[in-house]
C-alpha atoms as one frame of an Amber mdcrd trajectory, in Angstrom:
protein
  59.233 115.585  52.931  60.342 118.726  51.099  62.993 120.949  52.663  61.981
 124.198  54.328  63.210 127.349  52.543  66.035 127.904  55.070  67.164 124.295
  54.593  67.253 124.812  50.834  69.363 127.958  51.323  71.862 126.048  53.436
  72.130 123.254  50.874  72.562 125.614  47.936  75.301 127.589  49.672  77.261
 124.517  50.723  77.097 122.850  47.325  78.301 126.147  45.824  81.428 125.930
  47.971  80.397 128.356  50.714  80.465 127.820  54.470  77.463 128.676  56.635
  76.593 130.167  60.032  73.110 128.820  60.786  70.739 130.108  63.430  67.378
 128.362  63.595  64.869 127.528  66.358  65.044 124.255  68.276  63.084 121.538
  66.511  63.135 123.286  63.125  65.418 120.794  61.341  68.964 122.202  61.555
  70.509 118.733  61.308  68.598 117.907  58.151  69.625 121.255  56.676  73.327
 120.433  57.134  73.287 116.744  56.178  71.045 116.834  53.122  73.767 118.404
  50.903  76.347 115.884  52.108  74.089 112.901  51.467  73.053 114.206  48.048
  76.668 114.864  47.046  77.879 111.519  48.414  75.476 109.500  46.297  74.789
 111.664  43.262  77.605 114.138  42.571  81.217 113.717  41.363  83.774 113.107
  44.126  85.524 116.419  43.528  82.292 118.429  44.028  82.007 117.938  47.802
  83.968 116.097  50.532  83.293 112.362  50.765  83.522 112.383  54.566  81.588
 114.362  57.176  82.647 114.898  60.794  79.646 116.067  62.779  80.845 117.495
  66.117  78.552 117.979  69.100  79.119 119.180  72.676  77.500 116.198  74.418
  77.582 112.434  74.044  73.800 112.141  74.183  73.543 114.225  71.026  76.077
 112.021  69.232  74.179 108.939  70.412  70.867 110.257  69.120  72.171 111.319
  65.714  74.114 108.091  65.275  71.051 105.995  66.090  68.886 107.979  63.660
  71.301 108.152  60.739  72.779 104.661  61.021  69.225 103.345  60.743  68.515
 105.617  57.776  71.714 104.668  55.938  71.154 100.954  56.586  67.597 101.169
  55.249  68.819 103.020  52.180  71.530 100.414  51.636  69.025  97.539  51.833
  66.704  99.299  49.392  69.242 100.516  46.822  72.491  98.645  47.446  74.277
 101.996  47.889  76.199 102.280  51.139  77.219 105.106  53.471  78.804 104.062
  56.748  77.693 106.068  59.797  79.893 105.768  62.899  80.169 107.260  66.375
  83.261 108.366  68.282  82.857 109.484  71.891  84.696 108.788  75.113  82.183
 106.051  75.920  81.532 104.688  72.439  84.918 104.552  70.750  83.578 102.848
  67.644  85.688 104.786  65.165  88.993 105.792  66.827  90.685 106.335  63.446
  87.796 108.385  61.988  87.239 106.025  59.066  83.448 106.306  58.729  81.736
 108.257  55.968  79.437 110.107  58.382  81.029 110.406  61.831  79.180 111.711
  64.864  81.704 112.733  67.504  81.960 114.849  70.611  83.971 118.012  70.089
  86.589 116.656  72.515  87.187 113.694  70.206  87.140 115.549  66.885  89.177
 118.549  68.050  91.804 116.456  69.851  92.216 114.542  66.577  92.532 117.784
  64.597  95.230 118.960  67.021  97.141 115.661  66.653  96.663 114.810  70.336
  93.717 112.396  69.946  91.997 110.958  72.986  91.223 107.832  70.949  94.788
 106.806  69.999  98.123 106.176  71.686 100.889 108.827  71.459 102.719 106.789
  68.818  99.741 107.149  66.474  98.874 110.740  67.332  99.411 112.055  63.784
  96.900 109.647  62.224  93.579 111.479  62.566  94.233 115.168  61.889  94.161
 114.632  58.127  90.545 113.479  58.361  89.577 116.810  59.926  91.442 118.753
  57.239  89.724 116.974  54.338  86.139 116.527  55.586  82.923 118.491  55.562
  82.765 119.833  59.127  79.556 120.429  61.081  79.634 122.006  64.541  76.243
 121.624  66.190  75.106 123.562  69.275  78.309 125.561  68.935  77.407 127.816
  71.868  77.792 124.828  74.215  81.385 124.104  73.204  83.770 124.499  76.149
  85.161 127.982  76.689  87.011 129.445  79.655  85.301 132.430  81.234  87.474
 135.596  80.961  90.084 133.702  78.903  90.158 132.882  75.210  90.609 129.184
  75.894  88.661 126.064  75.134  87.190 124.182  72.215  85.080 127.096  70.988
  88.003 129.468  70.439  90.337 126.733  69.170  87.749 125.658  66.603  87.411
 129.239  65.386  91.174 129.614  65.089  91.479 126.449  62.996  88.582 127.439
  60.772  90.211 130.784  59.960  93.030 128.736  58.400  90.736 126.219  56.700
  88.229 128.625  55.162  87.987 127.907  51.469  89.714 124.542  51.892  86.835
 122.569  53.441  83.170 123.578  53.815  81.828 123.920  57.337  78.702 124.871
  59.256  78.448 126.428  62.712  74.929 126.236  64.057  72.760 126.746  67.107
  69.420 128.244  68.051  71.106 130.659  70.428  73.831 132.785  68.824  73.958
 136.381  70.029  73.697 138.907  67.195  77.307 139.961  67.889  78.586 136.421
  67.587  76.543 135.838  64.435  77.879 138.825  62.493  81.446 138.550  63.795
  81.785 134.863  62.922  80.463 135.428  59.431  83.028 138.166  58.821  85.969
 136.274  60.316  85.246 132.993  58.567  84.017 134.304  55.186  80.785 132.413
  55.836  77.199 133.139  54.845  74.606 133.704  57.577  71.322 131.800  57.306
  68.526 132.623  59.737  64.820 131.829  59.850  62.637 134.888  59.159  59.557
 135.428  61.412  57.090 134.350  58.714  58.991 131.123  58.045  59.304 130.466
  61.790  55.517 130.806  62.217  55.007 128.438  59.289  57.314 125.845  60.914
  55.772 126.352  64.378  52.252 125.809  63.013  52.921 123.139  60.392  50.035
 120.783  59.744  47.491 123.597  60.080  47.743 123.721  63.892  48.107 126.677
  66.221  51.733 127.754  66.734  53.430 126.108  69.696  53.411 128.265  72.816
  55.637 128.389  75.953  55.051 130.424  79.094  58.039 131.053  81.399  57.694
 131.193  85.190  60.446 131.913  87.747  60.280 130.526  91.298  61.849 131.903
  94.453  63.011 128.577  95.945  65.271 125.804  94.640  63.682 122.914  92.791
  62.131 120.186  94.956  60.344 116.927  94.295  57.162 118.489  95.649  57.310
 121.455  93.254  57.682 119.088  90.286  54.978 116.758  91.569  52.474 119.548
  92.251  52.675 120.929  88.710  52.631 117.535  86.982  49.833 116.471  84.642
  50.903 113.751  82.173  54.388 114.641  80.943  56.991 116.558  82.960  60.765
 116.990  82.682  63.031 118.202  85.511  66.617 119.215  84.643  69.365 119.490
  87.275  72.839 120.877  86.661  74.663 118.099  88.537  74.320 114.305  88.425
  74.220 113.906  92.209  71.308 116.370  92.466  69.419 114.573  89.698  69.879
 111.235  91.498  68.605 112.736  94.764  65.586 114.361  93.053  64.802 111.077
  91.292  64.746 109.137  94.566  62.529 111.772  96.231  60.075 111.709  93.315
  60.023 107.901  93.408  58.960 108.140  97.032  56.143 110.576  96.161  55.004
 108.433  93.211  54.869 105.213  95.217  51.389 103.714  94.979  50.389 105.895
  92.005  50.394 105.234  88.257  53.079 107.878  87.634  56.376 106.508  86.370
  59.694 108.211  87.214  62.725 107.792  84.954  66.289 109.109  85.372  68.775
 109.994  82.631  72.312 111.300  83.037  75.826 110.580  81.767  76.669 107.700
  84.111  74.773 104.874  82.447  76.415 102.226  80.290  75.568 102.619  76.588
  72.973  99.846  76.379  71.080 101.104  79.431  71.258 104.701  78.303  70.070
 103.729  74.823  67.141 101.818  76.333  66.246 104.884  78.389  66.620 107.250
  75.441  64.480 104.953  73.273  61.801 104.864  75.956  61.969 108.622  76.468
  61.744 109.223  72.709  58.511 107.241  72.649  56.944 108.393  75.916  57.772
 112.070  75.350  57.492 111.927  71.567  55.025 113.547  69.217  53.010 110.390
  68.469  50.747 110.047  71.514  49.266 106.813  70.201  52.659 105.209  70.925
  52.670 106.264  74.579  52.575 103.343  76.981  52.462 105.306  80.236  49.597
 107.601  81.171  51.781 109.655  83.498  55.570 109.963  83.514  58.234 112.331
  84.896  61.754 112.470  83.478  64.558 113.644  85.767  67.717 114.478  83.860
  70.855 116.560  83.589  72.168 118.574  80.628  72.004 115.394  78.525  68.452
 116.359  77.481  69.481 119.880  76.589  70.100 118.992  72.976  69.358 116.206
  70.558  66.355 114.395  71.979  63.227 115.096  69.933  60.839 115.158  72.894
  58.187 117.380  74.425  56.334 117.899  77.720  53.724 120.089  79.366  55.922
 121.252  82.247  59.680 121.648  82.101  61.487 122.422  85.377  65.080 123.640
  85.260  67.694 124.978  87.600  69.070 128.329  86.505  71.808 128.135  83.865
  73.108 130.539  81.192  70.306 131.785  78.931  71.407 129.764  75.911  71.280
 126.569  77.991  67.888 127.411  79.536  66.419 128.062  76.097  67.867 124.822
  74.753  66.167 122.958  77.607  62.953 124.860  76.939  63.066 123.417  73.432
  61.951 120.105  75.018  58.682 121.751  76.181  55.734 122.405  73.855  58.018
 121.421  70.997  55.378 120.591  68.407  52.715 122.711  66.684  49.490 123.068
  68.655  51.141 122.468  72.051  51.164 124.705  75.121  53.692 124.347  77.918
  55.183 126.022  80.977  58.909 126.389  81.642  59.638 126.655  85.386  62.995
 128.245  86.304  64.458 127.770  89.794  67.423 129.391  91.550  70.509 127.318
  92.313  70.466 125.454  95.624  72.563 126.792  98.479  75.589 124.775  99.607
  78.306 125.162 102.178  81.707 126.019 100.714  85.016 124.726 102.038  85.333
 128.005 103.992  82.016 127.396 105.728  80.108 130.034 103.745  76.643 129.322
 102.368  76.489 130.222  98.663  74.450 129.312  95.556  75.961 126.323  93.756
  76.042 127.409  90.116  78.514 124.757  88.979  79.302 123.872  86.252  78.265
 127.334  85.028  79.760 130.782  85.721  77.959 132.832  88.349  77.686 136.116
  86.345  75.913 134.497  83.385  73.491 132.671  85.672  72.686 135.858  87.581
  72.152 137.827  84.361  69.947 135.054  82.992  67.860 135.040  86.156  67.269
 138.788  85.823  66.162 138.482  82.179  63.632 135.748  82.920  62.514 137.375
  86.165  61.620 140.477  84.131  59.460 138.292  81.873  57.990 135.869  84.415
  54.528 134.744  83.441  54.981 135.800  79.817  54.763 133.773  76.618  58.141
 134.012  74.858  58.538 133.324  71.121  61.715 132.843  69.033  62.230 136.561
  68.432  61.943 137.318  72.149  64.348 134.466  72.884  66.927 136.226  70.710
  66.483 139.391  72.744  67.184 137.422  75.923  70.284 135.890  74.345  71.562
 139.357  73.435  70.806 140.720  76.915  72.730 137.919  78.612  75.415 136.864
  76.151  76.176 139.728  73.772  78.678 141.537  75.982  80.240 138.265  77.034
  80.600 137.231  73.377  82.124 140.596  72.513  84.679 140.226  75.291  85.433
 136.662  74.226  86.142 137.691  70.633  88.282 140.615  71.803  90.246 138.290
  74.100  90.689 135.836  71.272  92.138 138.591  69.098  94.504 139.879  71.775
  95.667 136.378  72.677  95.815 135.006  69.145  99.588 134.555  69.098  99.520
 132.716  72.427  96.687 130.507  71.191  98.654 129.590  68.104 101.754 128.858
  70.163  99.687 126.263  72.020  98.034 124.930  68.856 101.453 124.403  67.268
 102.719 122.941  70.523 100.035 120.277  70.273 100.167 119.659  66.523 103.947
 119.767  66.041 105.222 118.428  69.355 102.362 116.156  70.447 101.939 118.201
  73.624  99.001 116.516  75.309  99.216 119.013  78.146  97.710 121.592  75.764
  94.411 119.718  75.657  93.272 121.459  78.840  93.555 124.978  77.425  92.726
 124.172  73.786  89.770 121.842  74.293  88.420 121.649  77.808  90.118 122.732
  81.008  87.300 121.298  83.047  87.647 118.244  80.870  86.414 114.719  81.135
  88.201 111.648  82.381  87.020 108.229  81.255  86.307 106.253  84.436  86.398
 102.434  84.386  86.082  99.815  87.110  88.098  96.606  87.601  89.359  94.475
  90.474  92.905  95.070  89.151  93.897  97.730  86.607  95.408  95.301  84.106
  92.088  93.418  83.892  90.560  96.375  82.053  92.352  95.152  78.905  92.826
  97.807  76.242  91.775 100.982  78.096  91.148 102.814  74.809  88.401 100.312
  73.986  87.060  99.472  77.470  83.615 100.485  78.697  83.686 103.634  80.785
  81.991 106.856  81.788  83.248 110.282  80.757  83.101 112.362  83.930  84.163
 115.887  84.807  87.717 115.925  86.154  86.592 117.651  89.359  84.051 114.890
  89.917  86.778 112.241  89.628  88.920 114.134  92.125  85.923 114.082  94.440
  85.674 110.336  93.859  89.267 109.919  95.063  88.535 111.768  98.289  85.406
 109.692  98.844  87.334 106.486  98.093  89.920 107.432 100.698  87.161 107.971
 103.269  85.493 104.664 102.429  88.818 102.838 102.468  89.625 104.176 105.945
  86.272 102.914 107.173  86.682  99.522 105.538  88.604  97.278 107.930  87.677
  93.851 106.589  90.571  91.416 106.330  89.048  90.215 103.066  89.919  93.490
 101.386  93.633  92.872 100.904  94.261  94.925  97.780  94.110  98.487  99.071
  94.604 100.313  95.767  91.803 102.747  95.007  92.415 104.385  91.649  95.053
 104.044  88.915  95.917 105.772  85.642  97.827 104.392  82.623 101.328 105.354
  81.570 101.752 104.461  77.916 105.047 103.846  76.205 106.299 102.157  73.062
 109.470 100.091  73.180 110.595 101.091  69.709 108.438 103.648  67.845 110.160
 102.686  64.559 109.114  99.037  64.931 105.328  98.583  64.867 105.613  94.892
  65.762 106.661  95.987  69.247 103.362  96.524  70.996 102.297  99.545  73.024
 103.181  99.028  76.665 100.765 100.100  79.396 101.872 100.466  82.987  99.352
 101.384  85.671 100.306 103.931  88.308  98.280 104.252  91.507  96.664 107.648
  92.086  97.561 108.871  95.565  97.007 112.607  95.045  94.411 114.535  93.051
  97.182 116.427  91.201  97.996 113.178  89.355  94.606 113.425  87.657  95.395
 116.750  85.966  97.176 115.136  83.024  95.279 111.864  82.745  92.459 111.122
  80.309  91.379 107.842  81.919  91.422 106.045  85.272  90.429 102.671  86.666
  88.715 102.533  90.072  88.839  99.476  92.294  85.567  97.718  91.524  85.040
  96.952  95.222  83.906 100.578  95.563  81.785 100.755  92.387  78.051 100.194
  92.142  75.835 100.342  89.115  72.229  99.630  88.193  70.010 100.557  85.282
  67.786 102.823  87.398  70.262 105.132  89.186  73.489 104.552  87.220  77.148
 104.511  88.245  78.187 105.655  91.699  80.901 105.221  94.336  79.830 103.179
  97.328  81.026 101.086 100.254  82.518  97.671  99.395  79.452  96.208 101.107
  77.422  97.326  98.068  80.156  97.440  95.408  81.693  94.951  93.006  80.557
  96.239  89.600  83.172  95.992  86.820  83.459  97.572  83.378  83.451  95.555
  80.194  87.164  95.155  79.286  88.600  96.547  76.075  89.630  94.182  73.301
  93.403  93.798  73.199  93.741  91.999  69.863  93.889  94.614  67.111  94.188
  94.624  63.365  97.280  96.082  61.705  95.535  99.363  60.890  94.536  99.639
  64.561  98.010  99.117  65.937  98.177  95.334  66.443 100.688  93.889  64.042
 101.250  90.587  62.279 102.934  90.348  58.886 103.583  88.151  55.878 106.803
  88.099  53.874 106.566  90.848  51.279 108.933  92.507  48.838 109.335  96.252
  48.471 107.500  96.423  45.141 104.718  94.052  46.205 104.134  96.137  49.318
 103.985  99.392  47.378 101.681  97.862  44.759  99.304  96.637  47.470  99.284
 100.008  49.222  98.595 101.908  46.009  95.636  99.669  45.210  94.166 100.240
  48.678  94.705 103.992  48.424  92.916 104.213  45.066  90.121 101.915  46.201
  89.402 103.420  49.628  90.850 106.906  49.926  91.540 108.619  46.607  87.963
 109.886  46.475  88.305 111.384  49.926  91.112 113.709  48.916  89.717 114.774
  45.523  87.749 117.753  46.825  90.429 119.125  49.126  93.066 118.564  46.418
  91.205 120.980  44.131  90.716 123.521  46.941  94.392 123.397  47.896  95.272
 124.260  44.321  92.730 127.096  44.292  93.610 128.676  47.653  97.138 127.531
  48.564  98.612 127.324  45.091  99.545 123.630  45.051  99.917 122.014  41.598
  96.934 120.225  40.034  96.448 116.921  41.899  99.386 117.981  44.059  98.073
 116.295  47.205  97.365 113.058  45.366 100.884 113.058  43.893 102.377 113.814
  47.313 100.511 110.911  48.930 101.569 108.485  46.195 105.159 109.704  46.511
 105.128 109.083  50.255 103.606 105.619  49.745 106.207 104.720  47.125 109.236
 105.819  49.151 108.204 105.351  52.797 110.021 102.017  53.302 113.199 102.924
  51.430 115.109 102.812  54.706 114.416  99.075  54.895 116.592  98.591  51.839
 119.595  99.194  54.083 122.174  96.392  53.839 121.880  95.542  57.539 118.084
  95.459  57.390 118.173  93.007  54.486 120.776  90.902  56.305 118.588  90.803
  59.403 115.550  89.754  57.357 117.429  86.821  55.888 118.704  85.701  59.295
 115.225  85.877  60.780 113.551  84.040  57.890 116.221  81.348  58.070 115.640
  80.981  61.821 111.924  80.288  61.287 112.695  77.769  58.540 111.508  79.932
  55.637 114.748  81.185  54.097 114.939  83.765  51.294 116.951  82.241  48.446
 116.840  85.085  45.895 119.798  87.449  46.624 117.991  90.272  44.814 114.757
  89.976  46.814 114.271  93.261  48.689 112.055  92.413  51.679 110.170  94.953
  53.741 108.160  92.554  55.902 108.863  89.118  57.326 106.526  86.333  58.265
 105.658  87.415  61.805 102.947  86.253  64.178 103.250  87.757  67.668 101.475
  84.729  69.155 104.134  82.319  67.822 106.913  81.770  70.371 109.147  80.428
  67.557 108.913  83.812  65.812 109.876  85.658  68.989 112.840  83.348  69.502
 113.922  83.760  65.879 113.813  87.535  66.223 115.992  87.452  69.336 118.524
  85.230  67.580 118.645  87.518  64.548 119.004  90.568  66.798 122.086  89.020
  68.426 123.804  88.692  65.070 122.654  91.902  63.370 120.755  94.591  65.190
 117.878  95.591  62.946 118.325  99.320  62.172 115.683 102.037  62.183 114.276
 102.930  58.793 111.755 105.825  58.860 114.050 108.835  59.197 116.634 107.018
  57.109 114.167 106.451  54.279 113.116 110.097  54.361 116.635 111.464  53.942
 117.652 108.777  51.436 114.756 109.742  49.157 115.014 113.528  49.636 116.313
 114.249  46.130 113.642 112.091  44.482 110.945 113.838  46.538 112.287 117.216
  45.429 112.148 116.126  41.777 108.639 114.689  42.011 107.319 117.786  43.842
 108.788 120.045  41.176 111.042 121.778  43.686 107.964 123.055  45.613 109.244
 123.345  49.176 105.690 123.486  50.582 105.183 119.933  49.314 108.733 118.571
  49.649 108.893 119.190  53.380 105.469 117.643  54.177 106.231 114.496  52.127
 109.638 114.052  53.725 108.169 114.622  57.215 105.366 112.123  56.558 107.893
 109.434  55.593 110.068 110.188  58.623 107.037 110.013  60.930 105.067 107.133
  59.472 105.693 105.070  62.617 106.124 107.776  65.233 105.154 111.471  65.199
 108.270 112.351  67.196 110.981 111.238  64.717 113.508 114.042  64.188 116.743
 112.386  63.042 118.278 109.378  61.312 121.059 106.897  62.005 123.897 105.845
  59.699 122.833 103.600  56.823 124.055 102.118  53.558 121.486 101.153  50.952
 121.663  97.763  49.237 122.809  97.942  45.584 119.431  96.516  44.493 117.600
  99.434  46.146 117.743 101.491  42.941 115.949  98.840  40.864 113.314  98.309
  43.559 112.574 102.031  43.837 112.409 102.419  40.055 109.835  99.613  39.848
 107.801 101.115  42.687 107.757 104.560  41.054 106.534 102.973  37.839 103.663
 101.324  39.734 102.653 104.761  41.008 103.040 106.278  37.533 105.653 108.650
  38.898 108.674 109.449  36.781 112.006 110.963  37.721 115.226 111.025  35.749
 117.885 110.455  36.842 117.004 108.399  39.924 118.954 110.102  42.679 119.215
 108.399  46.060 121.485 109.151  48.988 122.969 105.635  49.038 124.740 106.370
  52.347 123.807 108.781  55.099 124.663 112.376  54.121 126.214 114.862  56.543
 122.973 116.786  57.160 120.373 117.145  59.918 116.950 115.684  59.106 115.118
 118.476  60.938 116.478 121.010  58.467 114.421 119.345  55.704 111.192 118.722
  57.631 108.200 121.056  57.898 109.028 124.524  59.185 107.757 125.279  62.709
 104.717 127.547  62.705 103.893 127.022  59.022 100.250 125.925  59.061 100.068
 125.049  55.366 103.066 122.722  55.545 101.765 121.246  58.808  98.300 120.562
  57.382  99.738 119.013  54.212 102.019 116.758  56.262  99.074 115.616  58.405
  96.991 114.904  55.308  99.799 112.891  53.691 100.808 110.934  56.779  97.192
 109.959  57.510  96.689 108.116  54.246 100.231 106.753  54.276  99.782 105.191
  57.724  96.274 103.921  57.027  97.119 102.102  53.812 100.387 100.824  55.313
  98.481  99.142  58.123  95.642  97.919  55.919  98.019  96.436  53.331  98.890
  93.483  55.587  95.364  92.730  56.817  93.925  89.449  55.690
């Protein structure tokens, strides 16, 4: 099918090197507009013409799930038909399929992609925190439903403002798109000016053409406000064949579902529930069913009458329609997104029913509307706008007027706050990116952020918590779970329940960050106070109190009805994922292997950004490529220390595989963590010669060579040196005394030749110089040096890990 004119405009701008702010109606094909240029460039254009990786960020997991399902199927079909491959992946808190962001087309929640960009990734341990940011800084970036990104009311905090701050630094370096159906006119014009981006909108004539495609009457929605909160009876009374009811909280959706099931008993009307607390396979089954039963092709319907009860998960992504959509009041942009699931297709007519928030008793005993998770002022303003139009048919142009009425002033204040607080924002951004400050996630990404909740009879049985099955829940909800668990535990007096722990969170440490063969250590700490949850990204709940079924989903319950456990995470990992086994390898063999992997798998991914860095930041031609190859070639120089080589020989002798060649410069031994003989041999070697650190040592030992190869360019020298120092741990700041082996010079010369890098004379610091490493690393607060370091260290660490995989 040919692209619509607005989709063609988006594609032309992006392929010409521009970035885009896109505003288009729901159901008009925004996703296709943004991905068609990437797919065309990936398969048909030179690698330097457009990035070879796309990170598609969305505000909700359901949207990532839907896009991943659609595009993984499309790419697989294309691969079967043509033999040409593009790997689509998904990275969310629940589906951590791509924790290192290796896919070609990655669908991720904004929490996952932005935490990676800030070098505090939710998907990786602290020791590997600097691995993912380089993907963000070299990819084509799409931010879908941008208006739904987290933002703190009255404060310039959250993923929305952090994303804008980063993009002001990246404009011209990588192409990006911000898009939604519901930008206010203020936000639209301001973003375009700040980000040097082109605005693409859908003119009225083109909108009418899209809304009436196929020769049908344009789709039509009437909006109706109601004076009382939503009830099962109000949904049931309006129902014909297809209805959707949207609640703002999971517990309310579960209650409404059960009430509707009671009303539907004995009838042919089916009730289905969808929210965030279903395991992936159940949620996918529900989404697949919903896509059919509420889809455009009525001949595929299997139910004559069906009602969907849901939360915000249907707000975006699902390509579905209905005759009656019922929603609790929410900010105007959210209400209009939900309305996009009603009368979605040409020729359809639907009614959008808007209800006030239910009244609840506060902790002070007052009875107030429960607007959570939304701010009260926006909800009240939204109610007034729709109340003034109740009973009216509202088209796309009128929707934009509502958005301006409700959100324009708020957007203006947000942008003004962002300007006034810019220096504070950047202090926090640098605190995360330079220091690994995970505490900054709350203000930079999501203060009301999610915690991944898992269930097990004992915490350690969850296996690798980064890979285990879980539910991403609002932090306040998890705190509520703890209080409920305490109440249930007090009531539970059975002698059979001996293990009284309720909830635990992981404390992660690494025995020796400079030694990747030493595995990440996880210790579980019991949660006894809700304040302990403020800094945690995941918890395990005692499975005795956990219930789950495919109809209602996950919930906390009495041990009489509990016992459900999460699927444990896989603990055995490949080298590139942080689980390490090695084979004996010389310095030059290791460098040769790494260079081959880099050219095979990653050189194409840096070609575009390499050119843009030269154009906008003044780096030399192919400067990034040269910097990465320099880091690869010199990263293990510290292992050519005399003591390191002595230790290697002792260890290899202890396992019965001695090194006979006195000139052999080893960087890896034969090591299998499952072999007890290898562990014993390592302990014996350690008693004779303590194996020294090598990362910071290698960085300072090679400093003069790096300076020569980077042509004295300090903005490249410092990032390369920092990448070498931090290729095992992002916190390395110093080095220990060392003395290089006499054969180090020959080994380095051979390695440089393999990389086609030349330097004369070959100047190494053969012994530790009287300097401080930090003085030669990236300067604090220098974004260009920081970004270059994160680009270099990403590909250095990836190929280092992959080089030993068999």
